[in-house]
Short mmCIF file of C-alpha atoms in Angstrom, two decimals:
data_model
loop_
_atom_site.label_atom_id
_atom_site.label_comp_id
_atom_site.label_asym_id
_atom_site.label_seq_id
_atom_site.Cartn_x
_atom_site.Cartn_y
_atom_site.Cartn_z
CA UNK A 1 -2.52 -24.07 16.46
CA UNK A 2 0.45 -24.16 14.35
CA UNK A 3 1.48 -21.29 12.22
CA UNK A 4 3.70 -21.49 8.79
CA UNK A 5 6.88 -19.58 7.61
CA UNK A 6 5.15 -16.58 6.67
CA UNK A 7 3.77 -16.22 10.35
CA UNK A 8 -0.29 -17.13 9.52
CA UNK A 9 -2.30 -18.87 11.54
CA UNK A 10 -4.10 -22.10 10.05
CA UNK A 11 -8.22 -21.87 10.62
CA UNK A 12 -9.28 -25.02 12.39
CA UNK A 13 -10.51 -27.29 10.48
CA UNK A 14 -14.58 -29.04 11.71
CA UNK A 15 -14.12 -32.12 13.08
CA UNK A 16 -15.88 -34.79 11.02
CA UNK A 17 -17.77 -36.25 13.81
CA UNK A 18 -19.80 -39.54 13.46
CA UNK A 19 -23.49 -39.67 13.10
CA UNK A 20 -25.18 -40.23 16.01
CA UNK A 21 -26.46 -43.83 17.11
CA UNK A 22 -29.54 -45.52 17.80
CA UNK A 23 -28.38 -46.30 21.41
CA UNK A 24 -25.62 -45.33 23.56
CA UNK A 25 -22.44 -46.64 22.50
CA UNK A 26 -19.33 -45.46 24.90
CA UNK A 27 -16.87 -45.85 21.86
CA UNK A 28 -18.54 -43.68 19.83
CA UNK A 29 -19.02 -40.97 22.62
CA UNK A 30 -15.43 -41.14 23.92
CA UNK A 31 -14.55 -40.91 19.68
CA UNK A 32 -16.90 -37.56 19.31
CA UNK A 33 -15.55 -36.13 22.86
CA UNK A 34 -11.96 -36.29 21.40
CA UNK A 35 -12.30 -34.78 18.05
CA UNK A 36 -14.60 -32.10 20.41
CA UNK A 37 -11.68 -31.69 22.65
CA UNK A 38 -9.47 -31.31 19.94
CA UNK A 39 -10.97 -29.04 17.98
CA UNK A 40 -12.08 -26.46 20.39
CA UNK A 41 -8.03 -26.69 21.83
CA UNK A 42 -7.00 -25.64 18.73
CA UNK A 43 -9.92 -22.66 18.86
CA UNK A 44 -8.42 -21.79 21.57
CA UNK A 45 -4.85 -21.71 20.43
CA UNK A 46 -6.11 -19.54 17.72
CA UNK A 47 -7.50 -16.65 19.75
CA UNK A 48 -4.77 -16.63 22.54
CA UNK A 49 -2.68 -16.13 19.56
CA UNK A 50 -4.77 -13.43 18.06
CA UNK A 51 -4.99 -12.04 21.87
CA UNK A 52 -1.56 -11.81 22.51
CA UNK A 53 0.75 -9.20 22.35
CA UNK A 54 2.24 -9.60 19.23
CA UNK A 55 -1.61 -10.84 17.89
CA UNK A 56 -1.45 -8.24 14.89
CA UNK A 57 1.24 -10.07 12.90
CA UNK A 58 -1.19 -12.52 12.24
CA UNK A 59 -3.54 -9.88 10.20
CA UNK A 60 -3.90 -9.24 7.13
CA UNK A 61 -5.15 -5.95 6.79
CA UNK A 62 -5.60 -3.70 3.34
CA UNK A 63 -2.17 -1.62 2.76
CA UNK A 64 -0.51 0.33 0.75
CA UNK A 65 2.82 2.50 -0.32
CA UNK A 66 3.19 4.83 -3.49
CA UNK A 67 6.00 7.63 -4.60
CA UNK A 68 6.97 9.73 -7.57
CA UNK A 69 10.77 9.97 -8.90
CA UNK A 70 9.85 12.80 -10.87
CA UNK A 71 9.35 17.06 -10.74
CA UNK A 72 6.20 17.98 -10.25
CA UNK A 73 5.20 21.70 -11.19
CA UNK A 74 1.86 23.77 -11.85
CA UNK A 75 1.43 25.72 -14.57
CA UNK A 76 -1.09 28.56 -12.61
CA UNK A 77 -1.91 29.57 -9.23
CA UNK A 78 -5.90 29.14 -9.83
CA UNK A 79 -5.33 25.53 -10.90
CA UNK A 80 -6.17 22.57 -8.50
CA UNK A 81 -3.69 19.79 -8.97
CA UNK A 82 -3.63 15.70 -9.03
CA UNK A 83 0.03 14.63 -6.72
CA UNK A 84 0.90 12.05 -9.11
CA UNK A 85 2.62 8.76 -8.17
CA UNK A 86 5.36 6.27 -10.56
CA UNK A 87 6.23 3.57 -8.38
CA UNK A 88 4.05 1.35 -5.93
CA UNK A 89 6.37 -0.15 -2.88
CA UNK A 90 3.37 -1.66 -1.14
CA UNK A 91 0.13 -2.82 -2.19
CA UNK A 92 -2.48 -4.99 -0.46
CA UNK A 93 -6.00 -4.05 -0.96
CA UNK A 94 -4.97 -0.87 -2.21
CA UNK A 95 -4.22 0.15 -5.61
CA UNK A 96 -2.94 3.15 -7.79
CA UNK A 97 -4.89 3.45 -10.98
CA UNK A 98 -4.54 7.08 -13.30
CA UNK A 99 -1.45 8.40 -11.76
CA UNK A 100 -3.18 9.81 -9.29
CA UNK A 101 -5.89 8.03 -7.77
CA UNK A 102 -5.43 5.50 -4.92
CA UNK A 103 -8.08 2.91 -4.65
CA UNK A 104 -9.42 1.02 -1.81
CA UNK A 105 -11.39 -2.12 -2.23
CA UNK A 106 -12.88 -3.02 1.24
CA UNK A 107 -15.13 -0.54 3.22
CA UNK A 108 -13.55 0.79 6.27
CA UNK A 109 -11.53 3.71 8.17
CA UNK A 110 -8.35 4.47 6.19
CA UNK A 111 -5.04 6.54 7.28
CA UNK A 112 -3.53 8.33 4.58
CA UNK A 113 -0.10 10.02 4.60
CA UNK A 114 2.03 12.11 2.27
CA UNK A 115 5.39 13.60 2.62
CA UNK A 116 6.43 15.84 0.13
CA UNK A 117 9.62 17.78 -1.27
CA UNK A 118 8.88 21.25 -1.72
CA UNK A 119 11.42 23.76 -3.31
CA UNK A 120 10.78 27.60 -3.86
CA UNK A 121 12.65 29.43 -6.50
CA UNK A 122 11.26 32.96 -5.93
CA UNK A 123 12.47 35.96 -3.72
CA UNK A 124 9.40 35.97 -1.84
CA UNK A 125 7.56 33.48 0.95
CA UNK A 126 4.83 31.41 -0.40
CA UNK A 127 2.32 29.32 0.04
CA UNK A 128 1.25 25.93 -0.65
CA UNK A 129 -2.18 24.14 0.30
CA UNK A 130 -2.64 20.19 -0.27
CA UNK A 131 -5.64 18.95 0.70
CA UNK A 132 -7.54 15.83 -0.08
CA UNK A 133 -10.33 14.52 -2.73
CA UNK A 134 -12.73 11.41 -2.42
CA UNK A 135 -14.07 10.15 -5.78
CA UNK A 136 -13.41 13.17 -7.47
CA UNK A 137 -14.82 15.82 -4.62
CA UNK A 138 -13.09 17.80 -2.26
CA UNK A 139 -13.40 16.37 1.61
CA UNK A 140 -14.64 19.22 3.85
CA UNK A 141 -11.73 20.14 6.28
CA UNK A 142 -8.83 18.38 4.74
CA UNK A 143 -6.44 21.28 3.20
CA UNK A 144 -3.29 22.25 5.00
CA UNK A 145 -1.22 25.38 4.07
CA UNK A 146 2.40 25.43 4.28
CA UNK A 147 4.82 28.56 3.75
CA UNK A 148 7.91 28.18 1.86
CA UNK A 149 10.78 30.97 2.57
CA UNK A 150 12.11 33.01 0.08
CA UNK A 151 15.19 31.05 -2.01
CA UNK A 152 18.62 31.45 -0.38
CA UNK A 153 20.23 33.28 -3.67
CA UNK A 154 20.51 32.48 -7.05
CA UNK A 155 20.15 28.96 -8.05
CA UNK A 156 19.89 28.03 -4.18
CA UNK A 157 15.82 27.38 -3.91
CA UNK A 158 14.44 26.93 -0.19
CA UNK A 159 13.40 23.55 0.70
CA UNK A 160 10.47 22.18 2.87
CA UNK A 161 8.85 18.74 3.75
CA UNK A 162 5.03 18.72 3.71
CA UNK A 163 4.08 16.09 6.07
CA UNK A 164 0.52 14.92 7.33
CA UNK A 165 -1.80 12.40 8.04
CA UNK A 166 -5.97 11.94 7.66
CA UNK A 167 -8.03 9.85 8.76
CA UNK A 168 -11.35 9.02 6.50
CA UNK A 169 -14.23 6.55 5.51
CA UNK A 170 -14.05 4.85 2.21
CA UNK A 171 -16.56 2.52 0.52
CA UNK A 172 -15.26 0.01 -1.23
CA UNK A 173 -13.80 1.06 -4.44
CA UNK A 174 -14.01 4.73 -3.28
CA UNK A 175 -10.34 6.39 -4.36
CA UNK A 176 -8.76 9.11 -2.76
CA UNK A 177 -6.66 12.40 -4.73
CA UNK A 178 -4.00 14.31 -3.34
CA UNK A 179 -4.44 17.57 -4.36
CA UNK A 180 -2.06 20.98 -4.53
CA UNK A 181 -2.37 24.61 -5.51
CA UNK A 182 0.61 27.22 -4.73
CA UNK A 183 0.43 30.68 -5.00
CA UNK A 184 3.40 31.46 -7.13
CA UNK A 185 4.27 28.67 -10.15
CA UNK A 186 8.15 29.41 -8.77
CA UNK A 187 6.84 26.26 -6.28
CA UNK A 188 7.33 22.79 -7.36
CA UNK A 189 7.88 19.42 -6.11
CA UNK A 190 11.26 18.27 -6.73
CA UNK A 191 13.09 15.46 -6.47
CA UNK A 192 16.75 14.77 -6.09
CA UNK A 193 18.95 11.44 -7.16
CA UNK A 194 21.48 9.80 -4.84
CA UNK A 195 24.47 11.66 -3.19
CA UNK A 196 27.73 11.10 -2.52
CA UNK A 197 30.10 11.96 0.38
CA UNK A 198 28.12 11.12 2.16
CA UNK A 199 26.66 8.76 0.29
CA UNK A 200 22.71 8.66 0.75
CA UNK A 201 19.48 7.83 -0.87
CA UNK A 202 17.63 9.87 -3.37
CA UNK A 203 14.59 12.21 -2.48
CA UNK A 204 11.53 11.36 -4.01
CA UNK A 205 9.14 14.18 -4.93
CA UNK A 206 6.04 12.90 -3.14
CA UNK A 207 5.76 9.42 -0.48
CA UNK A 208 2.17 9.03 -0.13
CA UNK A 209 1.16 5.89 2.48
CA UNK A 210 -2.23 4.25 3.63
CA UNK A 211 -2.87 1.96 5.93
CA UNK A 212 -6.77 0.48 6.93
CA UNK A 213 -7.66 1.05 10.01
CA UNK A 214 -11.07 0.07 11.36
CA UNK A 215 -14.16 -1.44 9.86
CA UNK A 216 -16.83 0.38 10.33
CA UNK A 217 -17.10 4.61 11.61
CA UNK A 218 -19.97 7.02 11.21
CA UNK A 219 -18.48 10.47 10.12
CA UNK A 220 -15.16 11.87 8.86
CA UNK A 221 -12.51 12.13 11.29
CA UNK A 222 -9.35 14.39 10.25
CA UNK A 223 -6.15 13.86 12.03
CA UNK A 224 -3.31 15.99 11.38
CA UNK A 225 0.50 15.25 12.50
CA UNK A 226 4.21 16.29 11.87
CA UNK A 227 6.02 13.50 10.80
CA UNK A 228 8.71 14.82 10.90
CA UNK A 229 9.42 15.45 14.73
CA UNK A 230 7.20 18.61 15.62
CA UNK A 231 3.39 19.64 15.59
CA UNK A 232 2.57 21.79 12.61
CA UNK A 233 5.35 22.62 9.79
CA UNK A 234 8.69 21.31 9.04
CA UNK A 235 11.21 22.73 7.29
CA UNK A 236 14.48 21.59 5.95
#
């Protein structure tokens, strides 16, 4: 089985065998054995390459990578709110539609991930909680709190990266929410251009990430993780 530039494998085509005969004929048999033989080495081909260790190349599974290169801030503490996205990096199968919402279009188990910039402003330690919604409802289990530390001094906010993963079942055209709430309106999201000396990249305000998983799964499952090299919080 031969596979093209953009490594995909090419689906065997059925042999177009001829129609059977009144009697035995060898020519015709040794002509059907062949396009048989053929065929079903080419099968084969197909799965060893799906089988193999670097099988997954081959697969085109649903995808997909958003960000924001803007502040984001809330206006009260008793106020749920939408992490909104301006840029999609990556989409295959899954979409950003209303800012906010990230849309799936094939039923299945889906890993979602966010990383965002925190920044505190205030004199005090606070918190954050971002949890997630599906199709406009909260998912049971999903928040995470974080704790920001007081600012450094004046003009100097404290930073921290809010990283996790979950793991959930989506219909398709289900969308998923990220949502945030801080207890103090001195918390925001922030981003940050490009540097120099060193130079180095800007910092978006939110990197959210989703990748499908399975097909098929009978509950919920929620999976938290530190991206960023430890269990539980990171700060920067």
């Amino acid at each position: 089985c031969m596979t093209n530039l953009y490594q995909q494998l090419q689906t065997p085509a059925i042999p177009d065998l001829p129609n059977p005969q009144d009697r035995y004929e060898r020519l015709t048999v040794a002509q059907t054995n062949a396009a048989l033989r053929t065929y079903f080495a080419k099968v084969s081909n197909f799965l060893s390459s799906l089988a193999s260790p670097r099988g997954a190349r081959f697969l085109n599974a649903p995808y997909g990578a958003f960000q924001d290169s803007t502040d984001q801030t809330a206006g009260s503490t008793t106020t749920a709110y939408a992490v909104t996205f301006n840029t999609t990096d990556y989409s295959n199968g899954v979409t950003l539609s209303n800012s906010s919402r990230i849309n799936v279009k094939n039923y299945g188990i889906y890993n979602f991930q966010f990383s965002i910039q925190f920044k505190n402003t205030t004199n005090d330690t606070q918190d954050v909680d971002v949890w997630f919604r599906k199709n406009g409802t909260d998912i049971s289990n999903s928040n995470s709190r974080f704790s920001l530390p007081a600012r450094k001094s004046s003009g100097d906010p404290s930073h921290l990266i809010a990283a996790m993963n979950f793991y959930t079942e989506l219909n398709a055209n289900d969308y998923i929410e990220l949502m945030w709430r801080v207890s103090d309106t001195g918390v925001s999201m922030e981003q940050y251009p490009a540097g120099t000396s060193p130079t180095r990249p800007s910092v978006p305000s939110v990197i959210f990430t989703c990748q499908y998983v399975a097909p098929a799964a009978s509950t919920n499952v929620y999976v938290s993780s530190q991206t960023k090299g430890k269990i539980g919080r990171a700060h920067v």
